[in-house]
mmCIF file of C-alpha atoms and ligand atoms in Angstrom:
data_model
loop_
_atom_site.group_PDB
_atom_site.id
_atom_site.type_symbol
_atom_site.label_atom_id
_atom_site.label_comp_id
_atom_site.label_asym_id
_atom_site.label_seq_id
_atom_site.Cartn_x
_atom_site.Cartn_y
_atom_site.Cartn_z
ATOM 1 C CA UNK A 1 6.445 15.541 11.938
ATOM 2 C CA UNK A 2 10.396 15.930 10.329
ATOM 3 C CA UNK A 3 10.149 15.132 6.856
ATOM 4 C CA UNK A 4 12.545 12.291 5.968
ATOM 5 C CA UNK A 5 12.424 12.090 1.935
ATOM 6 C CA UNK A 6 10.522 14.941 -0.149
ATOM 7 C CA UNK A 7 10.082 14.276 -4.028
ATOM 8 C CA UNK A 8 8.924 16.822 -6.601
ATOM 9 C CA UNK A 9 8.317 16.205 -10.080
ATOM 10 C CA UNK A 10 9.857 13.096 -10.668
ATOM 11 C CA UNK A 11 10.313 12.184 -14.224
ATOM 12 C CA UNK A 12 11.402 9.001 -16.412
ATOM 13 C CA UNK A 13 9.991 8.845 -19.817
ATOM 14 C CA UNK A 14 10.942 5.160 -21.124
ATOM 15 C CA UNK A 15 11.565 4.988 -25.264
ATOM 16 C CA UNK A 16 8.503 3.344 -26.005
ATOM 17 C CA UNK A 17 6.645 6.871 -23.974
ATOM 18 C CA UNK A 18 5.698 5.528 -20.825
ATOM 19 C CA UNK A 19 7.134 6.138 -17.488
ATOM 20 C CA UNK A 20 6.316 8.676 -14.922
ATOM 21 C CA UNK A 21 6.000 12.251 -15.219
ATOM 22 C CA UNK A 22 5.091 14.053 -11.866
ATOM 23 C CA UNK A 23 5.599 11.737 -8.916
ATOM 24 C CA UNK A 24 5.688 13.951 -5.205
ATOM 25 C CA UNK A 25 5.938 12.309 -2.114
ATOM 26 C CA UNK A 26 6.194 13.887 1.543
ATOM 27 C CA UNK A 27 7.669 10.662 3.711
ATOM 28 C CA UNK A 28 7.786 11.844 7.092
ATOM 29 C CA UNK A 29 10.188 10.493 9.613
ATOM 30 C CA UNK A 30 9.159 7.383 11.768
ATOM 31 C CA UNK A 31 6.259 6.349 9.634
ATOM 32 C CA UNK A 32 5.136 3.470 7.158
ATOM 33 C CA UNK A 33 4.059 5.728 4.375
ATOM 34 C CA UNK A 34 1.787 3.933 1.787
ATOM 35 C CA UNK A 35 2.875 3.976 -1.557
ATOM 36 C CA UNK A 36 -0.152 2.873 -4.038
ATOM 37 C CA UNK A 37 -1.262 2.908 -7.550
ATOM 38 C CA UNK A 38 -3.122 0.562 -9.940
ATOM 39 C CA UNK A 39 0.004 -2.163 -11.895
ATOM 40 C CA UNK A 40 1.473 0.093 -14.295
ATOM 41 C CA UNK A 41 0.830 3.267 -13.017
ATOM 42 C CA UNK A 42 4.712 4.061 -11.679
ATOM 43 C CA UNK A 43 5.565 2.627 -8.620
ATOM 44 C CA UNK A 44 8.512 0.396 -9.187
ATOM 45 C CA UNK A 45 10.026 3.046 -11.993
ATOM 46 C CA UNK A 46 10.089 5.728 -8.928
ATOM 47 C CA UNK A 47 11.321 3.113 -6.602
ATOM 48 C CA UNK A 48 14.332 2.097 -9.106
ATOM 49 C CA UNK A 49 15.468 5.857 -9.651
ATOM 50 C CA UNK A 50 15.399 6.252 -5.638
ATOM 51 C CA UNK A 51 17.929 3.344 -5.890
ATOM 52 C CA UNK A 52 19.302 4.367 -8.063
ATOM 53 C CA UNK A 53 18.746 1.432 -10.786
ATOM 54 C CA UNK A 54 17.131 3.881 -13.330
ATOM 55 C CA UNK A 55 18.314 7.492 -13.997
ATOM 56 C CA UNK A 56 15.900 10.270 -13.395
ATOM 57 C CA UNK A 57 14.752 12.411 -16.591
ATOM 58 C CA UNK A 58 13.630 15.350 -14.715
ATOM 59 C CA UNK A 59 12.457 16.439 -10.917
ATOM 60 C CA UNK A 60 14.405 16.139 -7.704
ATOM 61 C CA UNK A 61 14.670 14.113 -4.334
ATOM 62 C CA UNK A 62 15.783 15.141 -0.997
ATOM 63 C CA UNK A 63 16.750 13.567 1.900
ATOM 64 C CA UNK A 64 16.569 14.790 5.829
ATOM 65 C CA UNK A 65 16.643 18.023 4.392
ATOM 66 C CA UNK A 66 19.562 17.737 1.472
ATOM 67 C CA UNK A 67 19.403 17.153 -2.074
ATOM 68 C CA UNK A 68 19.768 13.221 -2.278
ATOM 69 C CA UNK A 69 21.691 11.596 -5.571
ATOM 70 C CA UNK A 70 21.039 8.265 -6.344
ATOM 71 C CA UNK A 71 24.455 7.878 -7.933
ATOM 72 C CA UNK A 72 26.109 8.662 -4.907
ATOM 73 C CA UNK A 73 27.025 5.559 -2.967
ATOM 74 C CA UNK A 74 26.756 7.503 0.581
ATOM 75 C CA UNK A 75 23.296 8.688 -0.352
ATOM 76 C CA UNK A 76 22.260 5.458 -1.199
ATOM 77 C CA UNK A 77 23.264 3.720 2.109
ATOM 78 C CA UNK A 78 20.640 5.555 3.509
ATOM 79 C CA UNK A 79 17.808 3.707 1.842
ATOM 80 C CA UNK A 80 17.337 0.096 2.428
ATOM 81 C CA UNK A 81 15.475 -1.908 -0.472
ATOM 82 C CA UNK A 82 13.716 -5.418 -0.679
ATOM 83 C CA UNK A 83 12.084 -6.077 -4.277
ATOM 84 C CA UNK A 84 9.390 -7.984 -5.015
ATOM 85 C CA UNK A 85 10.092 -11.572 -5.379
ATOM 86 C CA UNK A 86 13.828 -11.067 -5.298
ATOM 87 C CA UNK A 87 16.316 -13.604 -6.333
ATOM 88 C CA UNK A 88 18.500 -14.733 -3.847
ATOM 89 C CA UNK A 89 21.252 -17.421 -4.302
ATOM 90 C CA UNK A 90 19.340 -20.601 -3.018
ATOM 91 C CA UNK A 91 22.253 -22.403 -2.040
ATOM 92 C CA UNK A 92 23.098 -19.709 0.917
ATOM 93 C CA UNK A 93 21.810 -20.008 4.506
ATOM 94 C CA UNK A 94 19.560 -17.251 5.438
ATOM 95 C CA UNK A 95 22.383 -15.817 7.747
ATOM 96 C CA UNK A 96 24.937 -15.795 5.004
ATOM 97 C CA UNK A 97 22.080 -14.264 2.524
ATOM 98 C CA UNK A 98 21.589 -11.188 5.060
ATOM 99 C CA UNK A 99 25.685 -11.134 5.736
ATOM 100 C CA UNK A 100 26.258 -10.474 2.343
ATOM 101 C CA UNK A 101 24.405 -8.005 1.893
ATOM 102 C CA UNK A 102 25.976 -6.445 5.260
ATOM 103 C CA UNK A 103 28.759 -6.803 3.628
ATOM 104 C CA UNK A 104 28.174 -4.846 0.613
ATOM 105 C CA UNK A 105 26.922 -1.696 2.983
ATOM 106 C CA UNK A 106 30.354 -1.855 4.398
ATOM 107 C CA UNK A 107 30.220 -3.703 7.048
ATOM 108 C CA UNK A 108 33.231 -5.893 8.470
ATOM 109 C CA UNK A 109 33.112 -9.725 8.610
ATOM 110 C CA UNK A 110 32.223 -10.150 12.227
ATOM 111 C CA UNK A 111 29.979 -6.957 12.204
ATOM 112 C CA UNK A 112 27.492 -8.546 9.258
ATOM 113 C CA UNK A 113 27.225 -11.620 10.686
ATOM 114 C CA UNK A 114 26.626 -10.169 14.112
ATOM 115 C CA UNK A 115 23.969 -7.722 12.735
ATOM 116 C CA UNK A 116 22.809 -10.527 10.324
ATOM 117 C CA UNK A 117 22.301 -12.730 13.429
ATOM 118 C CA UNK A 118 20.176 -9.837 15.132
ATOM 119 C CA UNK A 119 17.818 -9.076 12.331
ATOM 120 C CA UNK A 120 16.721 -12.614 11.277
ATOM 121 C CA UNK A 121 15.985 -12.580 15.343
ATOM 122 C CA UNK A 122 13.929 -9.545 14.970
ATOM 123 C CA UNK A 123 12.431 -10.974 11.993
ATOM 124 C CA UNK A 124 11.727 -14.153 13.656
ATOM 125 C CA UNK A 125 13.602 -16.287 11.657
ATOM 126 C CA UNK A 126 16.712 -16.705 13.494
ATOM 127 C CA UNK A 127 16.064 -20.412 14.276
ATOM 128 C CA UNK A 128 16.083 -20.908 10.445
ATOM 129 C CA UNK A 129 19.220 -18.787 10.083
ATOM 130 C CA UNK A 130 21.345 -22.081 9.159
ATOM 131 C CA UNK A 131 18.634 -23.138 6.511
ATOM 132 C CA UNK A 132 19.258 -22.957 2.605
ATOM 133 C CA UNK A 133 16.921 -19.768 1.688
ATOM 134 C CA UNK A 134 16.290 -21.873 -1.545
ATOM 135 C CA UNK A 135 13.935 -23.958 1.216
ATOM 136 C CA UNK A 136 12.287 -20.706 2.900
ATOM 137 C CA UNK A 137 8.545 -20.633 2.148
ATOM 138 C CA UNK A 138 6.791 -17.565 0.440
ATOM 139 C CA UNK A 139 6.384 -16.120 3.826
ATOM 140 C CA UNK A 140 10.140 -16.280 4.848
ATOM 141 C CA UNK A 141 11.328 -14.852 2.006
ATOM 142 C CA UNK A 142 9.733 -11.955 3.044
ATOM 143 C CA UNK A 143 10.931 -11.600 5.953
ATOM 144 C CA UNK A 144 14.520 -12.354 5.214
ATOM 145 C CA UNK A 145 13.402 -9.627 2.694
ATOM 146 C CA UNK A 146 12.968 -7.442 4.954
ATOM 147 C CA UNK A 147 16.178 -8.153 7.113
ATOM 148 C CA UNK A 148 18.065 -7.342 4.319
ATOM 149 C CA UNK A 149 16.882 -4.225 3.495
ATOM 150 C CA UNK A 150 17.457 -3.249 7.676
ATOM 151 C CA UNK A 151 20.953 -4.007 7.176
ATOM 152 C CA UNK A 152 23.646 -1.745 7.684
ATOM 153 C CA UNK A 153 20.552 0.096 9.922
ATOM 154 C CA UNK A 154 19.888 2.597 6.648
ATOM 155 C CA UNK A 155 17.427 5.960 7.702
ATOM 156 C CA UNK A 156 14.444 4.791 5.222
ATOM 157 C CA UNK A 157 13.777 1.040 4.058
ATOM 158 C CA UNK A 158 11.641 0.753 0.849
ATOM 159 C CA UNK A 159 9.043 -2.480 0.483
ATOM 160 C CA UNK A 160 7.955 -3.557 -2.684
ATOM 161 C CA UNK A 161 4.679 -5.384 -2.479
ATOM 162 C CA UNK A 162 5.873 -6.738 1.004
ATOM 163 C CA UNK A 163 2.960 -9.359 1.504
ATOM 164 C CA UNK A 164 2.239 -10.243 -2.369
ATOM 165 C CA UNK A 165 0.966 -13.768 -3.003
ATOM 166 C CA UNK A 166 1.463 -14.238 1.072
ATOM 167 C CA UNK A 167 -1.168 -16.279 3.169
ATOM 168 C CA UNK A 168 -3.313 -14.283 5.706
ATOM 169 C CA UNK A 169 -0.978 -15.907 8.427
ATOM 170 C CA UNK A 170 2.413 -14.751 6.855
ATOM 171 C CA UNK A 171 0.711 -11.339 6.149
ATOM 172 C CA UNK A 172 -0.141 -11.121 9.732
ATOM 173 C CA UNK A 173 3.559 -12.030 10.119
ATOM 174 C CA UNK A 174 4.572 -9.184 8.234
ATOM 175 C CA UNK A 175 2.239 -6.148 9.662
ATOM 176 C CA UNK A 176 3.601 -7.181 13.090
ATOM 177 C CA UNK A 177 6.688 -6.445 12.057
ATOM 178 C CA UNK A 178 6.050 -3.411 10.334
ATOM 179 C CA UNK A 179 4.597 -2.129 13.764
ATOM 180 C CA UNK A 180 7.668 -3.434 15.423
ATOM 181 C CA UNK A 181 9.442 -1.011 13.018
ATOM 182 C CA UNK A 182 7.078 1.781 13.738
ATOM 183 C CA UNK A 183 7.751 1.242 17.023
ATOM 184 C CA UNK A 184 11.849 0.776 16.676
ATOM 185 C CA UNK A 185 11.340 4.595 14.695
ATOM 186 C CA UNK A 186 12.200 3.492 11.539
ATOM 187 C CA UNK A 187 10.751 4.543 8.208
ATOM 188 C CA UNK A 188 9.239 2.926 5.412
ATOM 189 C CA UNK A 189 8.082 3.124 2.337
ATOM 190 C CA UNK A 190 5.553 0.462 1.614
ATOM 191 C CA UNK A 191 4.451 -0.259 -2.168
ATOM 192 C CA UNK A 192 1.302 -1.862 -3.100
ATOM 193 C CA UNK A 193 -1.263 -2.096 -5.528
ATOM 194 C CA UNK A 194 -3.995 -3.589 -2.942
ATOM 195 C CA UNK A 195 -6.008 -0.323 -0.435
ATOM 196 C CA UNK A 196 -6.420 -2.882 2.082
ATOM 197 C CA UNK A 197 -2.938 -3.871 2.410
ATOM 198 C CA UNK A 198 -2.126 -0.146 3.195
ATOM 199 C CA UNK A 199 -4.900 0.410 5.072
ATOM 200 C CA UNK A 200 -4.064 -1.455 8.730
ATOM 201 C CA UNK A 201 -0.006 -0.923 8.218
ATOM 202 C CA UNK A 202 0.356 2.678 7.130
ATOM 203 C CA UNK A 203 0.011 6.367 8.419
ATOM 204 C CA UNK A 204 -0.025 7.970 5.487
ATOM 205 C CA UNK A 205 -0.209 7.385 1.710
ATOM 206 C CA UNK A 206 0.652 9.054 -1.661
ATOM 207 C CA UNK A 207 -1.373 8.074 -4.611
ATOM 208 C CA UNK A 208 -0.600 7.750 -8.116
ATOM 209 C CA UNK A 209 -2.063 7.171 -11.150
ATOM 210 C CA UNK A 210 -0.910 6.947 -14.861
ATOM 211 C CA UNK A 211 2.687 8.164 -13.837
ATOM 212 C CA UNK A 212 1.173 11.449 -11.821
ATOM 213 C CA UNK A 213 0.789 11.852 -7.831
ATOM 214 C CA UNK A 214 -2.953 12.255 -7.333
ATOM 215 C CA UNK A 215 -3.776 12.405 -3.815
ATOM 216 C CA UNK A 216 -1.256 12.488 -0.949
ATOM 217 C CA UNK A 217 -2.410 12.465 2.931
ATOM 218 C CA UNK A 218 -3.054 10.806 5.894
ATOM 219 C CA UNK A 219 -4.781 6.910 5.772
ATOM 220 C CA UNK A 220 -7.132 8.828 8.369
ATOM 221 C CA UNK A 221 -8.585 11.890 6.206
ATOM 222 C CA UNK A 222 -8.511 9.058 3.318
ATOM 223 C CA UNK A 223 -10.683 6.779 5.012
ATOM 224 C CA UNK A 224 -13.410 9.962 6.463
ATOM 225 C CA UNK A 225 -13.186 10.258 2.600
ATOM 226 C CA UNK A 226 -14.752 6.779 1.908
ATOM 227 C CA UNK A 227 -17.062 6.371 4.925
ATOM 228 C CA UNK A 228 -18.139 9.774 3.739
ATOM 229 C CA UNK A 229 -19.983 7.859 0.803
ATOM 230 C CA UNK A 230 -20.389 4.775 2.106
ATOM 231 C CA UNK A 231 -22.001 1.708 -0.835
ATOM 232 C CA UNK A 232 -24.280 -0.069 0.967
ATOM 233 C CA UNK A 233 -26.017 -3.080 -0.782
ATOM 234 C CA UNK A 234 -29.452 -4.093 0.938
ATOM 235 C CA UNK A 235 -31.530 -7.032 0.401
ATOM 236 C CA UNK A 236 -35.605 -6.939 1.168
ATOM 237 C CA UNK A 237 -38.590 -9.959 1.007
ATOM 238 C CA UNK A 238 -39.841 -7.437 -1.264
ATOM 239 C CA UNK A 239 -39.324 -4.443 -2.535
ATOM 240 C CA UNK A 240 -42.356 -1.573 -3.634
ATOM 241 C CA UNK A 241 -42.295 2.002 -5.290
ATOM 242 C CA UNK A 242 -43.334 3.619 -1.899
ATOM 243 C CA UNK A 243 -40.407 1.843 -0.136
ATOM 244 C CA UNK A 244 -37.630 3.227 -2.953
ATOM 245 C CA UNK A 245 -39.471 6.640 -2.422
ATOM 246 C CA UNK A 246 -39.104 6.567 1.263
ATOM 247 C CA UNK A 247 -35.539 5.584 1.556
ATOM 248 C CA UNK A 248 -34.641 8.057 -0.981
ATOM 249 C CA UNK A 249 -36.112 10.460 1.240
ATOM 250 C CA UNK A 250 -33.691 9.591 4.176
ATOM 251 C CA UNK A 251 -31.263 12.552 4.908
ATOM 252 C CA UNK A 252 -27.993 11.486 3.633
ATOM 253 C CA UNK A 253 -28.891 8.462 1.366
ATOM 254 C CA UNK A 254 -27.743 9.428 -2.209
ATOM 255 C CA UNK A 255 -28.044 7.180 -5.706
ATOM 256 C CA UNK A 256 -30.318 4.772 -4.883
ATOM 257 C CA UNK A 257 -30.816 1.989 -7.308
ATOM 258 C CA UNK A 258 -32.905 -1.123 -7.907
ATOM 259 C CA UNK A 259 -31.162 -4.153 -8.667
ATOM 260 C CA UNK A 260 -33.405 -6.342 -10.713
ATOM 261 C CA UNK A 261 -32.887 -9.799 -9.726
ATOM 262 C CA UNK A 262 -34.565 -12.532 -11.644
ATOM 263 C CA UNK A 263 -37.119 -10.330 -12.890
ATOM 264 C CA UNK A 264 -38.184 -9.502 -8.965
ATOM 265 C CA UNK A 265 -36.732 -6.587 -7.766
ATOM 266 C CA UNK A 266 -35.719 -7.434 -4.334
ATOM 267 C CA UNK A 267 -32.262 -5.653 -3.919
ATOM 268 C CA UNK A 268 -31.202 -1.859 -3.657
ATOM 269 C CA UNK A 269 -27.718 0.091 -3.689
ATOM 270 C CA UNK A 270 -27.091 3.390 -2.056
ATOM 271 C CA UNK A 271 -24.409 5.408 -0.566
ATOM 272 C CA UNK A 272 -24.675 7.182 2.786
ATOM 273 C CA UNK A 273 -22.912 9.339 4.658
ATOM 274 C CA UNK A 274 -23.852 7.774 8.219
ATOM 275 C CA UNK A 275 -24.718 4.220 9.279
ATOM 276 C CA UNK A 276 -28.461 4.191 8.447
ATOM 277 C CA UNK A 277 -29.245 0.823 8.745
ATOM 278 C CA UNK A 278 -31.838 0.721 11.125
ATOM 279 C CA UNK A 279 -33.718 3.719 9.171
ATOM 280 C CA UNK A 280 -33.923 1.943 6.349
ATOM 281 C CA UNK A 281 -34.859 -1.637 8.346
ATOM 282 C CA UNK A 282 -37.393 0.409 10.074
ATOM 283 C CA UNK A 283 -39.197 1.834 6.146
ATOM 284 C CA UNK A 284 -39.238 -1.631 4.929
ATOM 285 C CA UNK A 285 -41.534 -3.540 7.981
ATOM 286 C CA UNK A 286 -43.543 -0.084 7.516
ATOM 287 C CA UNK A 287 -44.337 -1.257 4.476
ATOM 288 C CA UNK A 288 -44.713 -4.616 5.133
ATOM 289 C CA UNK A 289 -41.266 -5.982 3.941
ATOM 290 C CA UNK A 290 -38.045 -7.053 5.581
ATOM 291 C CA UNK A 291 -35.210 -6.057 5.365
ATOM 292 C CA UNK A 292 -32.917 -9.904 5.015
ATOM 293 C CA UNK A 293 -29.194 -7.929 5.012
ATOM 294 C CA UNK A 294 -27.483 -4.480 4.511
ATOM 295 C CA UNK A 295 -23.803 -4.767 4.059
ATOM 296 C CA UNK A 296 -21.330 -2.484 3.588
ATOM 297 C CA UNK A 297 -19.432 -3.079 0.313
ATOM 298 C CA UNK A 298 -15.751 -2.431 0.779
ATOM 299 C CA UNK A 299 -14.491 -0.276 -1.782
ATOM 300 C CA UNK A 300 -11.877 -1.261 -3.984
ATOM 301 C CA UNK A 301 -8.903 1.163 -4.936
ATOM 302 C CA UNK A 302 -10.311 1.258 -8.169
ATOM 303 C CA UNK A 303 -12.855 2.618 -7.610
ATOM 304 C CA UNK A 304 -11.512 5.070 -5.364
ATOM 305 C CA UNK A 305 -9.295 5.915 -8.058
ATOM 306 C CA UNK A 306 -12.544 6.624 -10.337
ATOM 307 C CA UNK A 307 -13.770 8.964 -7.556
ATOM 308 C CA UNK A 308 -10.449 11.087 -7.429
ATOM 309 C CA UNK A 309 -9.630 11.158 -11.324
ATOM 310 C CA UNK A 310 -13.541 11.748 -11.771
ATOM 311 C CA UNK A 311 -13.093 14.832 -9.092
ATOM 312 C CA UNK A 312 -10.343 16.062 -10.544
ATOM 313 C CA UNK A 313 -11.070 19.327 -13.330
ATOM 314 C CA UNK A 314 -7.794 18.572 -15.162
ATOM 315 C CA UNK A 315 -7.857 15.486 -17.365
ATOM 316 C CA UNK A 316 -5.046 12.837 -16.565
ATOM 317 C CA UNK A 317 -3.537 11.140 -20.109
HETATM 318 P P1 ADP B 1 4.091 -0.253 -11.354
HETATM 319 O O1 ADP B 1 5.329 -0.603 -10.584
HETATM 320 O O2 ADP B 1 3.208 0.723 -10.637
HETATM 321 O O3 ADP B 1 3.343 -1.465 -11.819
HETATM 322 P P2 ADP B 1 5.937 0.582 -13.463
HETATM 323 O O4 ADP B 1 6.837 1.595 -12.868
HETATM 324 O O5 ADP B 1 6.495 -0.799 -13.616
HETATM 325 O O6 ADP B 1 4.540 0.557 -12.672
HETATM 326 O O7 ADP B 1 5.492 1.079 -14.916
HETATM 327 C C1 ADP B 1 5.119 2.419 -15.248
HETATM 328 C C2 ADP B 1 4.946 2.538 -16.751
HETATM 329 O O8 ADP B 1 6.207 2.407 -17.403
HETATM 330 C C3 ADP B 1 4.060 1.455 -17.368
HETATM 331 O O9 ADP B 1 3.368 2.045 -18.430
HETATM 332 C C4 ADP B 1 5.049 0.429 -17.865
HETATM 333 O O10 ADP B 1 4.519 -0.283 -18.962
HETATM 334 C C5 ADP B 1 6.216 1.283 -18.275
HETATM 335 N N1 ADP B 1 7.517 0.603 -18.111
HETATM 336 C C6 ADP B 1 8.038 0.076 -16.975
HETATM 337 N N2 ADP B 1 9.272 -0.426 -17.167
HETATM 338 C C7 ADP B 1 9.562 -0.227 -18.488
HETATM 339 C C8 ADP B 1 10.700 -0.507 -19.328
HETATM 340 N N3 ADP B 1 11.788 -1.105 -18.831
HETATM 341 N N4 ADP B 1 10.628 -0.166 -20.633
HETATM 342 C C9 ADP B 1 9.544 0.459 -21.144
HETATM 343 N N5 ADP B 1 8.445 0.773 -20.398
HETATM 344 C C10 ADP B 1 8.437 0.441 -19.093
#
């Protein structure tokens, strides 16, 4: 796939010494490309230089094949942008909000408020376009959010944190219309701190961590990653030596450990490379136990982050 945006050693040291120091970023054209990193680790530093709110110490950023300059304002128009929990003037209706904005790409009068008027429809807000934005719920705002950053139909819109502090209905809201975008062949760049978030909306993701790109791919070879080492936590009636013995001999069960609870062991962890459920169901009424649940524990990005820094023979700072 055409790469839209290609970053290489993007640098920003701030005075006190933190910042970023090797960002890279392969956004490929027509896709919601996850952007993800623990708070602190770079994201909204790297977003700011691409909009040119921060200057650049060091590195480079291209665009559809060009070298792209932040300071330039006809570079710029081709990047959309909608912050996390961004001020907007309360007092103006959610079609003047977008309109102005419209206006600052270039557009005329009549041409913002006609493009204003077909965004807040695409975001489905369009019979609250003559509503003070100062009354839009959480959930609104992002979408008027994300209206914004679509107007003046820029080549690449950028997300912060899209669906933080949103409900699971206004969320649901939002992935729609991320799909919608997909669909539409536009291009995003998505920022989040949360795996999950990225995980249903995105195609493919760049990692960072302490100011430094650490893993960069598809969401699909990411996730063959973690179901390659699965944490399963199981629960038994009872739990003996012979049972721990037997399950450790099941091919592709690794680290398998007792948790004591209450003084009675009754509960194990292990990763596995394969759903092995029933083999491990089927050792415990062998031995005269059951086995009560087995659940798959869903994996956090931190430690997923532990797993690639830990892999990694170079130390990060
Ligand atoms: P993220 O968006 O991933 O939470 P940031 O880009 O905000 O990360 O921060 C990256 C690093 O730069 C952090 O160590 C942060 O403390 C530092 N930092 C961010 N903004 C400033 C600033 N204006 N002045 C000094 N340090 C900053």
């Amino acid at each position: 796939m055409a790469e839209l945006m290609k970053i290489t050693g993007l640098k920003k040291r701030y005075d006190n010494n933190s910042g970023i120091t090797d960002i890279r970023m392969n956004i490929s054209k027509g896709t919601i490309h996850g952007f993800l990193g623990l708070n602190g680790s770079g994201k909204t530093t790297t977003m700011k230089i691409i909009m040119g709110l921060l200057r650049k110490d060091g590195g480079m950023i291209e665009y559809d094949g060009r070298e792209y300059d932040p300071a330039n304002v006809n570079d710029r128009a081709n990047i959309g942008f909608s912050p996390d929990l961004p001020f907007y003037p309360p007092y103006l209706t959610g079609e003047e909000l977008v309109a102005v904005y419209g206006h600052m790409r270039g557009l005329t009068k009549s041409e913002s408020k006609k493009a204003a008027q077909d965004l807040l429809k695409m975001v489905e807000l369009y019979d609250h376009r003559n509503k003070k934005v100062g009354k839009y719920s959480r959930g609104m705002l992002a979408r008027v959010g994300i209206a914004v950053s679509l107007i003046g139909d820029p080549g690449m819109i950028i997300l912060d944190e899209p669906t933080s502090g949103l409900d699971p209905a206004a969320t649901s809201t939002v992935r729609n219309l991320l799909g919608k975008l997909r669909k539409d062949g536009k291009t995003v760049l998505l920022s989040s701190h949360l795996l999950g978030e990225v995980q249903n909306m995105c195609q493919n993701i760049t990692i960072i961590h302490a100011g430094s790109t650490i893993m960069e791919g598809s969401m699909n070879d990411l996730i063959e990653k973690f179901s390659n080492d699965q944490r399963y936590v199981a629960e038994f009636s009872k739990i003996s030596p012979t049972i721990v013995s037997e399950i450790r001999k099941v091919e592709g069960i690794n680290k398998v450990q007792v948790i004591d609870t209450e003084g009675r062991p009754m509960k194990l962890t292990f990763y596995a490379n394969s759903d092995i459920r029933e083999n491990v169901a089927m050792i415990a009424v062998k031995n005269g136990s059951m086995m009560i649940s087995c659940t798959p524990e869903g994996q956090s990005l931190e430690e997923l982050f532990l797993k690639l820094v830990g892999n990694r023979d170079d130390k990060l700072p």
